[in-house]
Each structure stands twice: as C-alpha cells, then as structure tokens.
PDB file of C-alpha atoms in Angstrom:
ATOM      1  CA  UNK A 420      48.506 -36.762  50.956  1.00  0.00           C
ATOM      2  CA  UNK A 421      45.012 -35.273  51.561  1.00  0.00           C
ATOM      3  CA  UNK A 422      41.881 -38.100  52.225  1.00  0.00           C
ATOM      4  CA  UNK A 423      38.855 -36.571  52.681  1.00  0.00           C
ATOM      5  CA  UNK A 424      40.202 -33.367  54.050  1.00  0.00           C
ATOM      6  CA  UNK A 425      42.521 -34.840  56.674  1.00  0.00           C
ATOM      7  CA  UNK A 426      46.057 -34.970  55.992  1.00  0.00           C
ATOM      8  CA  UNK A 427      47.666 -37.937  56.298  1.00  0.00           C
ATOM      9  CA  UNK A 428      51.213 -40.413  55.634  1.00  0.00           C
ATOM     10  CA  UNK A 429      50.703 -43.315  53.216  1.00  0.00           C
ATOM     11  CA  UNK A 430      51.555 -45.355  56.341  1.00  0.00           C
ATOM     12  CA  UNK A 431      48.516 -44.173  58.235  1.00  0.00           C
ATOM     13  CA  UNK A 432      46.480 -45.203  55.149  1.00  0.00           C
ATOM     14  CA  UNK A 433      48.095 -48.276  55.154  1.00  0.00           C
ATOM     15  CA  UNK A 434      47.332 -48.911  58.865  1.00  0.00           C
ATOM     16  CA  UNK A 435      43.860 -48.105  58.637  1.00  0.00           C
ATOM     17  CA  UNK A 436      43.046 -50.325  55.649  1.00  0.00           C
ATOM     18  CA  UNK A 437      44.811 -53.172  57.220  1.00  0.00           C
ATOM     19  CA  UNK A 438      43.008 -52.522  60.314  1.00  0.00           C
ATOM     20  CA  UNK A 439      39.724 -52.192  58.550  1.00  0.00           C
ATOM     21  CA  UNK A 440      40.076 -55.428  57.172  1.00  0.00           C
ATOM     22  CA  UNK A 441      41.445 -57.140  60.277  1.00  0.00           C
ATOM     23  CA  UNK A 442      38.506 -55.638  62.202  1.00  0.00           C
ATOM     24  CA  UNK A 443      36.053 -56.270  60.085  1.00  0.00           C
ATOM     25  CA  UNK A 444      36.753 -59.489  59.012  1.00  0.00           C
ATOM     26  CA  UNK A 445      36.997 -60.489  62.889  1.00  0.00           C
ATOM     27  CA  UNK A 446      33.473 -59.172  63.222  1.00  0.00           C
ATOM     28  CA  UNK A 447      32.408 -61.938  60.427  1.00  0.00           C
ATOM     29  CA  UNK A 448      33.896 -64.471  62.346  1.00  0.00           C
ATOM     30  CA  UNK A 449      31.944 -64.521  65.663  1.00  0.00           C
ATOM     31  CA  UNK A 450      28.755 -63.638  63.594  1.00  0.00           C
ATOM     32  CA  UNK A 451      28.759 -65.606  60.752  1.00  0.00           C
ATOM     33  CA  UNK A 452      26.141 -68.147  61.188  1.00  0.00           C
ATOM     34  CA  UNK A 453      28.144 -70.497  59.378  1.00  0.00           C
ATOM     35  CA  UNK A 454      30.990 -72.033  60.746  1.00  0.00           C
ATOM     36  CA  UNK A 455      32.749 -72.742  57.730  1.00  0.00           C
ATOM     37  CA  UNK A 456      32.887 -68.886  56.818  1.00  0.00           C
ATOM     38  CA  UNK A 457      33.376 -67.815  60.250  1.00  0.00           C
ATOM     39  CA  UNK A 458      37.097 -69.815  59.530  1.00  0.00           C
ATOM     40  CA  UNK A 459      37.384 -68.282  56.251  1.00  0.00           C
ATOM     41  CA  UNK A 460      37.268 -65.082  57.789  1.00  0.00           C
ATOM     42  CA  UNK A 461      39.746 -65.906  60.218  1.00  0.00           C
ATOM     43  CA  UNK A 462      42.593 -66.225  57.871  1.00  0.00           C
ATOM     44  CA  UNK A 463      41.199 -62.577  56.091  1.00  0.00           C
ATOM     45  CA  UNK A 464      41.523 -61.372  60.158  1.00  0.00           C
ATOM     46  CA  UNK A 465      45.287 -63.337  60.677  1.00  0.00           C
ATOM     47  CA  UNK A 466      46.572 -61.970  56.472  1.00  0.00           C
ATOM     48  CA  UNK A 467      44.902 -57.845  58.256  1.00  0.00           C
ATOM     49  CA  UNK A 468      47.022 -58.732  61.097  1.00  0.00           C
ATOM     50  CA  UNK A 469      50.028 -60.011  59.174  1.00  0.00           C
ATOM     51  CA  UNK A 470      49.709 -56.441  57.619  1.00  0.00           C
ATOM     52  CA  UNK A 471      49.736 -54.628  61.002  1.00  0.00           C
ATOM     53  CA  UNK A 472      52.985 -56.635  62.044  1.00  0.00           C
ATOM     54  CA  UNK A 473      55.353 -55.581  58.753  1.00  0.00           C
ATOM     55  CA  UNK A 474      53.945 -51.681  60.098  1.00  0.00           C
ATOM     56  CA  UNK A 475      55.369 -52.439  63.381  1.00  0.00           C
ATOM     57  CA  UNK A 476      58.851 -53.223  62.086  1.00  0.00           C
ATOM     58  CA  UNK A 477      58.468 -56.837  61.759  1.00  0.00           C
ATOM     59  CA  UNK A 478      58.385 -58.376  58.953  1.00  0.00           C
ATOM     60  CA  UNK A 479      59.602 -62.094  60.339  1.00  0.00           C
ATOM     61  CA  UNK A 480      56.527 -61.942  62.086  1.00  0.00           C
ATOM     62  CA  UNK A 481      54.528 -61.509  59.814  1.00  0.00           C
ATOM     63  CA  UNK A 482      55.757 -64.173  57.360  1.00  0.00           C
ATOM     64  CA  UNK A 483      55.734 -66.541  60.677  1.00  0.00           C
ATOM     65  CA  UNK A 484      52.159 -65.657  60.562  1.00  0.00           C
ATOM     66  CA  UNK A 485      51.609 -65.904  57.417  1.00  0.00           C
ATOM     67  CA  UNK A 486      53.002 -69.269  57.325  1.00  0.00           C
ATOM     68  CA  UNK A 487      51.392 -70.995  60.589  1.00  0.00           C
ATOM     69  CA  UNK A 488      48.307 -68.655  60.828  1.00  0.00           C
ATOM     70  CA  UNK A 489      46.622 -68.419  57.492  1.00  0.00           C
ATOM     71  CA  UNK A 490      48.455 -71.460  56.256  1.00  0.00           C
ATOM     72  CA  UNK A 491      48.394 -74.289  59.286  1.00  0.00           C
ATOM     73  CA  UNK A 492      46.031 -73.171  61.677  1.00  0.00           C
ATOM     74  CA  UNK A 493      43.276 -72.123  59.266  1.00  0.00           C
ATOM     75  CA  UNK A 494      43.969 -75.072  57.439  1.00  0.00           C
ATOM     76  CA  UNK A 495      43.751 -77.261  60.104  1.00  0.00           C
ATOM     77  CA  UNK A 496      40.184 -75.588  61.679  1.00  0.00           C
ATOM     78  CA  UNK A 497      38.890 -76.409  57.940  1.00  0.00           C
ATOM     79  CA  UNK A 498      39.627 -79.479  58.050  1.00  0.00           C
ATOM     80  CA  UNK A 499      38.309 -79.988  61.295  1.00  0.00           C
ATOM     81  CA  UNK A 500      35.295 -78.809  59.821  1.00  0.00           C
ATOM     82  CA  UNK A 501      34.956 -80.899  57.083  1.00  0.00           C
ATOM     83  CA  UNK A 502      35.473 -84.547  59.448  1.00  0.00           C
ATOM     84  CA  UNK A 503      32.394 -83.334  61.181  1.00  0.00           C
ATOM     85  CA  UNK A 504      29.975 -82.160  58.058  1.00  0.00           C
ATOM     86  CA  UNK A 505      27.111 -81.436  60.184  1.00  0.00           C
ATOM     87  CA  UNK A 506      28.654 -78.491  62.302  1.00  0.00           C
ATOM     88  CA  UNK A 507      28.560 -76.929  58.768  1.00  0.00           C
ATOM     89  CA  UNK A 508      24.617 -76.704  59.134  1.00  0.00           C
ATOM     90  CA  UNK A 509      23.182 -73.919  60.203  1.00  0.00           C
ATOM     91  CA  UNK A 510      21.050 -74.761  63.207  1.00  0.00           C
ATOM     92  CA  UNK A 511      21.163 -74.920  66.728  1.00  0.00           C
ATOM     93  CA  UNK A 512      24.586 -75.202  67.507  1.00  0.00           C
ATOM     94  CA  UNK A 513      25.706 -72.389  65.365  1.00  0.00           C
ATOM     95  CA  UNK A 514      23.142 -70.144  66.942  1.00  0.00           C
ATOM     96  CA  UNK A 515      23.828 -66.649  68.777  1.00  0.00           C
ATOM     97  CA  UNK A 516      23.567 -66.647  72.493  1.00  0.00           C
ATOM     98  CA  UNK A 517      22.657 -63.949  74.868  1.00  0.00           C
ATOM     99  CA  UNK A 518      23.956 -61.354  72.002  1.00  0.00           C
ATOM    100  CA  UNK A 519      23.089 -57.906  74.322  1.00  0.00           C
ATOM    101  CA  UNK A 520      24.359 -59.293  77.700  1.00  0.00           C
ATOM    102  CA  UNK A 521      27.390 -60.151  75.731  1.00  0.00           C
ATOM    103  CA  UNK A 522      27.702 -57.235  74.002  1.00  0.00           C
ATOM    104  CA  UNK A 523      27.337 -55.160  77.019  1.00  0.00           C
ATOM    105  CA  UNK A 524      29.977 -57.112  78.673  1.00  0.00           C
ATOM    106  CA  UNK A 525      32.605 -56.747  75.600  1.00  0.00           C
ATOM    107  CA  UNK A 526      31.811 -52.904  75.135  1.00  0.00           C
ATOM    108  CA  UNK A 527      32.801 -52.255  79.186  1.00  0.00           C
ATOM    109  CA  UNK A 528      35.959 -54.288  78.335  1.00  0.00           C
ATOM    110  CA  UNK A 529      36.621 -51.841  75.665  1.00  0.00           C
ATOM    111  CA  UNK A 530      35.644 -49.013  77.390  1.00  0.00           C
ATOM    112  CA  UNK A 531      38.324 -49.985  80.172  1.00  0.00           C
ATOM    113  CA  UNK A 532      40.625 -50.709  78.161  1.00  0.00           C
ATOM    114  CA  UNK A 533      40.153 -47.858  75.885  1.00  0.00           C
ATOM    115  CA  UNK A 534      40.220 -45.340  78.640  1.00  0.00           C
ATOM    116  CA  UNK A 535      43.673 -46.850  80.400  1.00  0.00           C
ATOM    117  CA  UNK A 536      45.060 -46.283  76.783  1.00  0.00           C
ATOM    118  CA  UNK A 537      44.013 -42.793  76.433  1.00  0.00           C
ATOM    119  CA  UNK A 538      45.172 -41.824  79.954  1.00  0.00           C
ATOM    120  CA  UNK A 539      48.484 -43.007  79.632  1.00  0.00           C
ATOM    121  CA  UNK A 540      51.200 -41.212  79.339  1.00  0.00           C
ATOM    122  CA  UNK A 541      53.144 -42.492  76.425  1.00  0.00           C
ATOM    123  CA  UNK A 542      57.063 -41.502  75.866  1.00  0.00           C
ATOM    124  CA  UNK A 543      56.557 -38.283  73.708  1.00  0.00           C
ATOM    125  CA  UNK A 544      60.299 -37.566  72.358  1.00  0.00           C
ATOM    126  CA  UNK A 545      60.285 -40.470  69.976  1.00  0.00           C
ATOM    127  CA  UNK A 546      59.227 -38.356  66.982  1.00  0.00           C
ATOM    128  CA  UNK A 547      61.270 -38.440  64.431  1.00  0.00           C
ATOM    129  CA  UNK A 548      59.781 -40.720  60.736  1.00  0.00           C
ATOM    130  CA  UNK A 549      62.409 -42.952  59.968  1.00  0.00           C
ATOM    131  CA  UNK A 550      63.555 -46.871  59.995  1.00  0.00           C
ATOM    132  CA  UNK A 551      64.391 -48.043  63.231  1.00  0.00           C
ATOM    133  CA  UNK A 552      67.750 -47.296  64.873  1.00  0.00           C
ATOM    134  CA  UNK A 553      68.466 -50.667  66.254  1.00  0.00           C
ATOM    135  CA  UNK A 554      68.133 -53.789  64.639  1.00  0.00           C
ATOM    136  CA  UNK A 555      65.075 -55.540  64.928  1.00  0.00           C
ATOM    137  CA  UNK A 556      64.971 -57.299  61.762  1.00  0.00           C
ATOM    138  CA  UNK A 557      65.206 -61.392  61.114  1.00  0.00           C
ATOM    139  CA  UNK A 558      68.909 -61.524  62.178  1.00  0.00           C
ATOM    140  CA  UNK A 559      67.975 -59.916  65.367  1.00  0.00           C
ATOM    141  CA  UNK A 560      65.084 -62.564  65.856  1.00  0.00           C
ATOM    142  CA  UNK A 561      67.510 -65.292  65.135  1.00  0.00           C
ATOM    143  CA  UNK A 562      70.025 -63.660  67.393  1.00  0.00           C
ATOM    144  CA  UNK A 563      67.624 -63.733  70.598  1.00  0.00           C
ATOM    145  CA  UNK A 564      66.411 -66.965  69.769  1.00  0.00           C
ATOM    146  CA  UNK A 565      69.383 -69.095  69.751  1.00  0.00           C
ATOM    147  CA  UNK A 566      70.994 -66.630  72.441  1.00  0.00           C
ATOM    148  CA  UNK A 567      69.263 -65.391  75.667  1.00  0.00           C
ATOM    149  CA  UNK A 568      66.281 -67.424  74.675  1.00  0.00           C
ATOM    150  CA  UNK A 569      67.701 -70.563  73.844  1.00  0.00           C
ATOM    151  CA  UNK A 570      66.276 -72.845  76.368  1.00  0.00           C
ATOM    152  CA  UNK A 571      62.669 -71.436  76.102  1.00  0.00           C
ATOM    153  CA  UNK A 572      63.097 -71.978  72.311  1.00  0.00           C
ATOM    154  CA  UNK A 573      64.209 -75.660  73.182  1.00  0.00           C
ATOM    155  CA  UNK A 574      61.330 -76.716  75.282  1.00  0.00           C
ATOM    156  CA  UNK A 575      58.958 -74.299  72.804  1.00  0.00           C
ATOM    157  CA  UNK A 576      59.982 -77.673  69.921  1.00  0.00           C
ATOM    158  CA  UNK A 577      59.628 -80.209  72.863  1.00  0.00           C
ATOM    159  CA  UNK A 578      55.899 -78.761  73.638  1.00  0.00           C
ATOM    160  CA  UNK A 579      55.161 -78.522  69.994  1.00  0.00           C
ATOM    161  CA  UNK A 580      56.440 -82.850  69.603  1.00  0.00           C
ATOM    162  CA  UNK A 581      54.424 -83.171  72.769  1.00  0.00           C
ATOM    163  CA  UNK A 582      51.410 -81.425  71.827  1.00  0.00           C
ATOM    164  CA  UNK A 583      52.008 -83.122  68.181  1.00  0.00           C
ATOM    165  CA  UNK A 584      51.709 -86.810  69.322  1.00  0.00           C
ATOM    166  CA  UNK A 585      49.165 -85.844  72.351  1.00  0.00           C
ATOM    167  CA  UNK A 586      46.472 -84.665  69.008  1.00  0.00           C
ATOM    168  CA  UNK A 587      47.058 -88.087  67.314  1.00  0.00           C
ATOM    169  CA  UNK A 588      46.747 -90.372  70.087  1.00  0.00           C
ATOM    170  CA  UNK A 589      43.887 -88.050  71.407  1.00  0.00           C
ATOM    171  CA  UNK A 590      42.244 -88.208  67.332  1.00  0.00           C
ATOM    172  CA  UNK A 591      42.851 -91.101  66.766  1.00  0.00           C
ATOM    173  CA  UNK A 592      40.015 -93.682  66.325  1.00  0.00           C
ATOM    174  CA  UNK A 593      39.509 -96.553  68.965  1.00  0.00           C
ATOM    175  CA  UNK A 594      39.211 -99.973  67.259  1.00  0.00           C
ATOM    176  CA  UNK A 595      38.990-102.449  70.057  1.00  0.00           C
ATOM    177  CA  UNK A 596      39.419-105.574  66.681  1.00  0.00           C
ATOM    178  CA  UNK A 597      42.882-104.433  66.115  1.00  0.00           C
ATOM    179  CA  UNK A 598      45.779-106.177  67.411  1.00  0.00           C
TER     180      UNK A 598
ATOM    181  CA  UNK B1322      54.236 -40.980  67.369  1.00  0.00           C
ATOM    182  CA  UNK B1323      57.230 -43.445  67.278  1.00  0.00           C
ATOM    183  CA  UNK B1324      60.191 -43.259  65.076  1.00  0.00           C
ATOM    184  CA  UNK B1325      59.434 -47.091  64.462  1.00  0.00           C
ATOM    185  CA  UNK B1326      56.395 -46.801  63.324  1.00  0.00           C
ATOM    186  CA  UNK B1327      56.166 -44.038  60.671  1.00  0.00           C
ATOM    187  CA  UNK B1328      53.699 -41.676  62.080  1.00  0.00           C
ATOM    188  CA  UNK B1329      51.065 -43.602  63.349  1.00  0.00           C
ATOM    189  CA  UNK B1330      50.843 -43.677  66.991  1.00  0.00           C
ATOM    190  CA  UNK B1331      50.513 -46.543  69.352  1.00  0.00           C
ATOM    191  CA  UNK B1332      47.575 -45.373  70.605  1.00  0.00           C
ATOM    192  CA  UNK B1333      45.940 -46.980  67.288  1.00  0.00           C
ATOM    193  CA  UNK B1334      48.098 -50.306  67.378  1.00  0.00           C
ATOM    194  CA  UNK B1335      46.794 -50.063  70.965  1.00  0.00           C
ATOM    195  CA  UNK B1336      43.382 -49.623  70.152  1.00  0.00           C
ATOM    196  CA  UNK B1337      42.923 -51.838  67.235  1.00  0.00           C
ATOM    197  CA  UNK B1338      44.423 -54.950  69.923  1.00  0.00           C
ATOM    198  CA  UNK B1339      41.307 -53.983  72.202  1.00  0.00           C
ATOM    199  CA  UNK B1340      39.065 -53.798  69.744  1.00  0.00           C
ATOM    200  CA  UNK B1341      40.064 -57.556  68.241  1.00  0.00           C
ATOM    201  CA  UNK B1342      40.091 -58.970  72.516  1.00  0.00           C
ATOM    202  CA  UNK B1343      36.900 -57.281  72.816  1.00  0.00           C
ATOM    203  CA  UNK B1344      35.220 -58.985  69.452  1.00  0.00           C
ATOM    204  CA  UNK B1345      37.077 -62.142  70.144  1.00  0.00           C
ATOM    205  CA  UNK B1346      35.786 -61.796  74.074  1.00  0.00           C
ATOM    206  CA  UNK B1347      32.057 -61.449  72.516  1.00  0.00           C
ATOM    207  CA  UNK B1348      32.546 -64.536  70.428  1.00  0.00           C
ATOM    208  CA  UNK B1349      33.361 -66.579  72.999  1.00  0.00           C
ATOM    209  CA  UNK B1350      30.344 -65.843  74.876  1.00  0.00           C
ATOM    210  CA  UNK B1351      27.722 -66.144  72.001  1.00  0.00           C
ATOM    211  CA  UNK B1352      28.940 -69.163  70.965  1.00  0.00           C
ATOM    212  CA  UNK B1353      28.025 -72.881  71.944  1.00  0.00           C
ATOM    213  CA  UNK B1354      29.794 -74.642  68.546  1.00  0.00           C
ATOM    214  CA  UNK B1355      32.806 -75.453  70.298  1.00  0.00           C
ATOM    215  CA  UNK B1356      35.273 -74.747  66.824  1.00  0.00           C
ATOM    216  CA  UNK B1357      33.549 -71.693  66.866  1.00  0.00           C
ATOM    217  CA  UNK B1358      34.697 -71.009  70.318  1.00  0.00           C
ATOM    218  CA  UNK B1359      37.925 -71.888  69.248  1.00  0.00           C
ATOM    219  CA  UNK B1360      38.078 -69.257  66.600  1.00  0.00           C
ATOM    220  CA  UNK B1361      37.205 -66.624  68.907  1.00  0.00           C
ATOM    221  CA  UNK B1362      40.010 -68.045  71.227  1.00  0.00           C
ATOM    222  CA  UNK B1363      42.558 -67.564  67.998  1.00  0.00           C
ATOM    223  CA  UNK B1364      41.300 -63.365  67.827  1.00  0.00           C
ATOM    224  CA  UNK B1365      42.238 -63.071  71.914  1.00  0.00           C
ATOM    225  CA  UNK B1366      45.807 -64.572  71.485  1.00  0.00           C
ATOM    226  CA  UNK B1367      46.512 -62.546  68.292  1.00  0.00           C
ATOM    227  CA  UNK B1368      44.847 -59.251  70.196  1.00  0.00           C
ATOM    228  CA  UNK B1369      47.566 -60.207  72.300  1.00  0.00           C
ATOM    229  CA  UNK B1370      50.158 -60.276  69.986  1.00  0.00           C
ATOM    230  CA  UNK B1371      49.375 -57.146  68.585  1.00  0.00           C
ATOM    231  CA  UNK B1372      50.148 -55.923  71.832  1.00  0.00           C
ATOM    232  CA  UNK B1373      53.025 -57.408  72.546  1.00  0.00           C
ATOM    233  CA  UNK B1374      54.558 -55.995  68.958  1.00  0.00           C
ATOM    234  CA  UNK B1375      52.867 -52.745  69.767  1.00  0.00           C
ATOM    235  CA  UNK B1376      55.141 -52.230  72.827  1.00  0.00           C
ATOM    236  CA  UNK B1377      58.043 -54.021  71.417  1.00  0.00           C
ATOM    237  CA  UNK B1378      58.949 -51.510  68.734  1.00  0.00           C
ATOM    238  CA  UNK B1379      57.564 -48.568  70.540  1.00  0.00           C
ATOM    239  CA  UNK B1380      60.508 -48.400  72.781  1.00  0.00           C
ATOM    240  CA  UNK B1381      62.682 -45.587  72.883  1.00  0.00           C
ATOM    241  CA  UNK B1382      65.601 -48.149  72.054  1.00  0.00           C
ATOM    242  CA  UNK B1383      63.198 -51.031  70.281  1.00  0.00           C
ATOM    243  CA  UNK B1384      63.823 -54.089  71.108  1.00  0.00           C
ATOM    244  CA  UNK B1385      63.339 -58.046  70.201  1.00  0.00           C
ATOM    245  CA  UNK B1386      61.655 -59.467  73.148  1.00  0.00           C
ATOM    246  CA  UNK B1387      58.192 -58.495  72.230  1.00  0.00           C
ATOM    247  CA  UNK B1388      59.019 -60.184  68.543  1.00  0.00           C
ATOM    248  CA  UNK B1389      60.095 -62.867  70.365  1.00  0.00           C
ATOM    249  CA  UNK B1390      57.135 -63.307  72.929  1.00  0.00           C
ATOM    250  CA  UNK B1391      54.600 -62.975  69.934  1.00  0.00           C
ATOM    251  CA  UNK B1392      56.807 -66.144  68.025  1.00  0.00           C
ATOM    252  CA  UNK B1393      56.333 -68.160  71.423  1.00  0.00           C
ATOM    253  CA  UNK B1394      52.701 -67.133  71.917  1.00  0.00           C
ATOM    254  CA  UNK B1395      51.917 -67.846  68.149  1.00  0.00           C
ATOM    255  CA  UNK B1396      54.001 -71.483  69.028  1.00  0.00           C
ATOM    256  CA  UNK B1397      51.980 -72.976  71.859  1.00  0.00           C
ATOM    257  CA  UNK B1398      48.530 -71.177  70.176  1.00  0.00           C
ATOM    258  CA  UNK B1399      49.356 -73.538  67.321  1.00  0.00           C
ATOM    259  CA  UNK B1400      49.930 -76.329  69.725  1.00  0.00           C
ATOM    260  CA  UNK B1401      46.478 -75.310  71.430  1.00  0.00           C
ATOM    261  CA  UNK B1402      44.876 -75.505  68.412  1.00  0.00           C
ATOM    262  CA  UNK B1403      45.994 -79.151  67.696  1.00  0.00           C
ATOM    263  CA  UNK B1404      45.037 -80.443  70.550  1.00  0.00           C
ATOM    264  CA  UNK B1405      41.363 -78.553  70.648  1.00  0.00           C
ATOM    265  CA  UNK B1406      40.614 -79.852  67.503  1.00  0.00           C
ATOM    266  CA  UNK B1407      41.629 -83.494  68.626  1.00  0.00           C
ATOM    267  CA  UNK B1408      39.552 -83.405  71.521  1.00  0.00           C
ATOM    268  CA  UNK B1409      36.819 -81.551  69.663  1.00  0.00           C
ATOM    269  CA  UNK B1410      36.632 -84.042  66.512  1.00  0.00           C
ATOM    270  CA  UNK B1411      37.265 -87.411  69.407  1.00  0.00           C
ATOM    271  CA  UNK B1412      33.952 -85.513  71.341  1.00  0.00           C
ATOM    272  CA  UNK B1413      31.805 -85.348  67.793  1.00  0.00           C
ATOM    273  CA  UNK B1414      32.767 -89.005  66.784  1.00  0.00           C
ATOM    274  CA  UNK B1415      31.158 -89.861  70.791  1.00  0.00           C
ATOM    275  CA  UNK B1416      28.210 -87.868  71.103  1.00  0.00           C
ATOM    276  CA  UNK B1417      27.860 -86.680  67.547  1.00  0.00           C
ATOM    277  CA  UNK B1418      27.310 -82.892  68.557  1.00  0.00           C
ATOM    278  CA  UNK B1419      30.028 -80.324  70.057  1.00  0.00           C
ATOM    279  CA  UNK B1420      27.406 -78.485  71.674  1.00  0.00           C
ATOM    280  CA  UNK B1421      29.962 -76.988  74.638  1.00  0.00           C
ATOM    281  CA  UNK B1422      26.579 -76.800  76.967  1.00  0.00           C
ATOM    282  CA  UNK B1423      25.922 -80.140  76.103  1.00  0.00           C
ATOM    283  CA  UNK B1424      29.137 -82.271  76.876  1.00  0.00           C
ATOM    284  CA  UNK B1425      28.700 -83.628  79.980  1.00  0.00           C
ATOM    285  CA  UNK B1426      31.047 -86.938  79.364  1.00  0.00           C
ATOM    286  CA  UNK B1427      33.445 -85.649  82.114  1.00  0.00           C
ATOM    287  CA  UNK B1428      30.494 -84.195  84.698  1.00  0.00           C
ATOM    288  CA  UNK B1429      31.048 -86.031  87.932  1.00  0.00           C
TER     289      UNK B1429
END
C-alpha cells in the first residue's frame, strides 16, 4: 500500500504505529510531572512494546508481557503510589533536574549507538517475506525452558520466592507492641 | 530485511531499543522521586529486551535463546521491582519523602 507517497507492507505500518506509541508514550513517562501518569504511561509504553514483540515472531512474549508488565508491575508501581499519597503532588520531588546536561548526555548515547547500528554489517541474504522456518513459537519456549535451560529456570522461581518474601519482610511495618 | 520479520529491517527494531535506553537513560538522570527513577529503570530493561528479541529472530536460522533471555530478564525485573518498591514505601513511612538526594539513612 501507498502512505503518503512511500510504499510500504502493512507490517511496516504496523511497526511504526506500535513504535510511535511505545516511543511516545515513554517520552510521557520521564516528563510527566506527575508521577501517577508517568506510571500510566508506562503500561501504554510496555502494551507498544508488547506490539513490537508479536512483530518479532513472538507472541509468548508478548502475552508474558502483557501479563506481568502492564498487569503486575504497573499494578504494583500504582499501588505503590497510592500508600504514599503525597508523591502524587506535584512539587519538589517530582521536579526536572539538569534537563540540557541530561539531554546532551542521552542524545551522545544515541548518537553512538545509532551510528554502531548503521555501520554494521547485517546478514543481507535473509530476504525472503514469509513465517519463520524454524519453530520459535510457545512450544519452542517451553521446549528450551524445561530443556537446556532447566536449572536457570529453577533458580529463576527460587529468586522470584526469595525476592517475594525479602519485599514483605522489607514492607512490612515495625510494631515493637506485638508479641 | 529478515524473513522473520516481514519486511521491516532490524535496523528499526534496533533503533527503536536505543531510542527507549536513551529516553529511559534521560529519566533516570532528571529525576529525584525515587518511583520515578524506577520507571525509567523499567524503559532500560525493556530497551533491552527489545534487543535481545531483535537479534533472536533475526538469525539466519532463528532461534529461542533471545525469547528465552527476554522471559529471564522480564523475571528478575519483576523481582527488582518488588523489592524497590518495598524499600521505597519502608524509606517514605521513615523519613516521609523519597527524595533519592535526600536519603541519607545509610550515609556513614
């Protein structure tokens, strides 16, 4: 199809929607004065990125994010939020600091990084439109998980019960009157 | 162009990952509210992520390890983010702020 004179796939359109949003709405979240809408944009960001992953051939991914992202993390930074109503003030601590030296520093980044992608030399034969050859689909991800990846998976749920009971000791309010 | 990837080249998965690290990098410098630092931390690790899947199914043969690296990455970030917010909400019930230049209840 034909945008604006260029001619392009519906999956390039696709891409740079998604990416529009995802960039964008990432933009909102480390200028939004407000910290409560800064996290509101972050699940917008994680559902644009979500979108990027089902382009890249993976749509487990992108349900896993979907699922712990937008719906547990986000959730969770709320909430946050809300047990401490005055960071939803704006004031001082919601302030932006040293915006030009910090934008200086994150455009070099870019710049770098930008420039080591252009100049590389990427594998040019891989042409042809089409579904991927191999499998890299959810039986694939279950396949590596519980196969060559099994014990990095295992201690992956034994960091997650660690880091589970670590928050709720750590949260958890000191009453020196209790038994 | 990829056969994985319909067209689009990785240049622009590529891109768009720098792009996110780079805003996520600029949050994390302009911010003091420590949640909001926190956030920012949340765009690096995806930016990340998006990298990792870039490469992943850019192969010639793709393959599952950078699917798999993103689902560990996106495990411990969600572990991170636990234990931030503990310590974050424990620090505001102390000193009432979480002013990140202003915590000094561990300064020797």
């Amino acid at each position: 199809m034909t945008v604006l004179g260029f001619e392009i796939t519906g999956y390039q359109l696709a891409f740079v929607v998604l990416a529009g949003v995802t960039l964008g709405s990432a933009a909102m979240v480390v200028l939004m004065p407000n910290i409560l809408r800064a996290a509101l944009f972050l699940g917008l960001t994680l559902l644009g990125i979500a979108g990027l992953y089902v382009l890249m051939n993976a749509p487990f991914l992108a349900a896993v994010q979907v699922m712990i992202y937008v719906g547990a993390v986000t959730t969770m930074i709320i909430l946050a939020i809300f047990l401490s109503h005055r960071f939803m003030q704006v004031g001082f601590t919601q302030a932006i600091y040293n915006p030009v030296f910090a934008f200086g520093a994150a455009a070099l980044m870019f710049l770098f990084l930008f420039i080591t992608v252009a100049n590389s030399v990427w594998v040019k034969d891989i042409t042809a439109a089409g579904p991927a050859q191999t499998d890299v689909g959810t039986h694939a991800v279950a396949y590596a998980l519980l196969q060559p990846y099994v014990f990095p998976f295992e201690l992956a749920s034994v960091v997650l019960l660690v880091a589970l009971v670590g928050a709720v000791t750590i949260a958890k309010e000191d009453r020196p009157d209790e038994p | 162009m990829s056969h994985s990837t319909y067209g689009i080249p990785i240049t622009w998965f590529l891109t768009v990952g720098a792009l996110l690290f780079c805003i996520g990098l600029f949050g994390l410098m302009v911010r003091r509210n420590a949640i909001g630092m926190l956030l920012s931390i949340e765009l690096l690790l995806n930016a990340a992520n998006i990298n990792f899947l870039a490469f992943g199914s850019y192969l010639k043969l793709p393959t599952i390890t950078g699917q798999v690296f993103a689902i560990f990455v996106i495990t411990l970030a969600a572990a991170e983010a636990a234990i931030g917010l503990a310590i974050l909400i424990n620090i505001y019930r102390l000193e009432l702020h979480i002013d990140a230049d202003k915590i000094t209840a561990m300064k020797l």
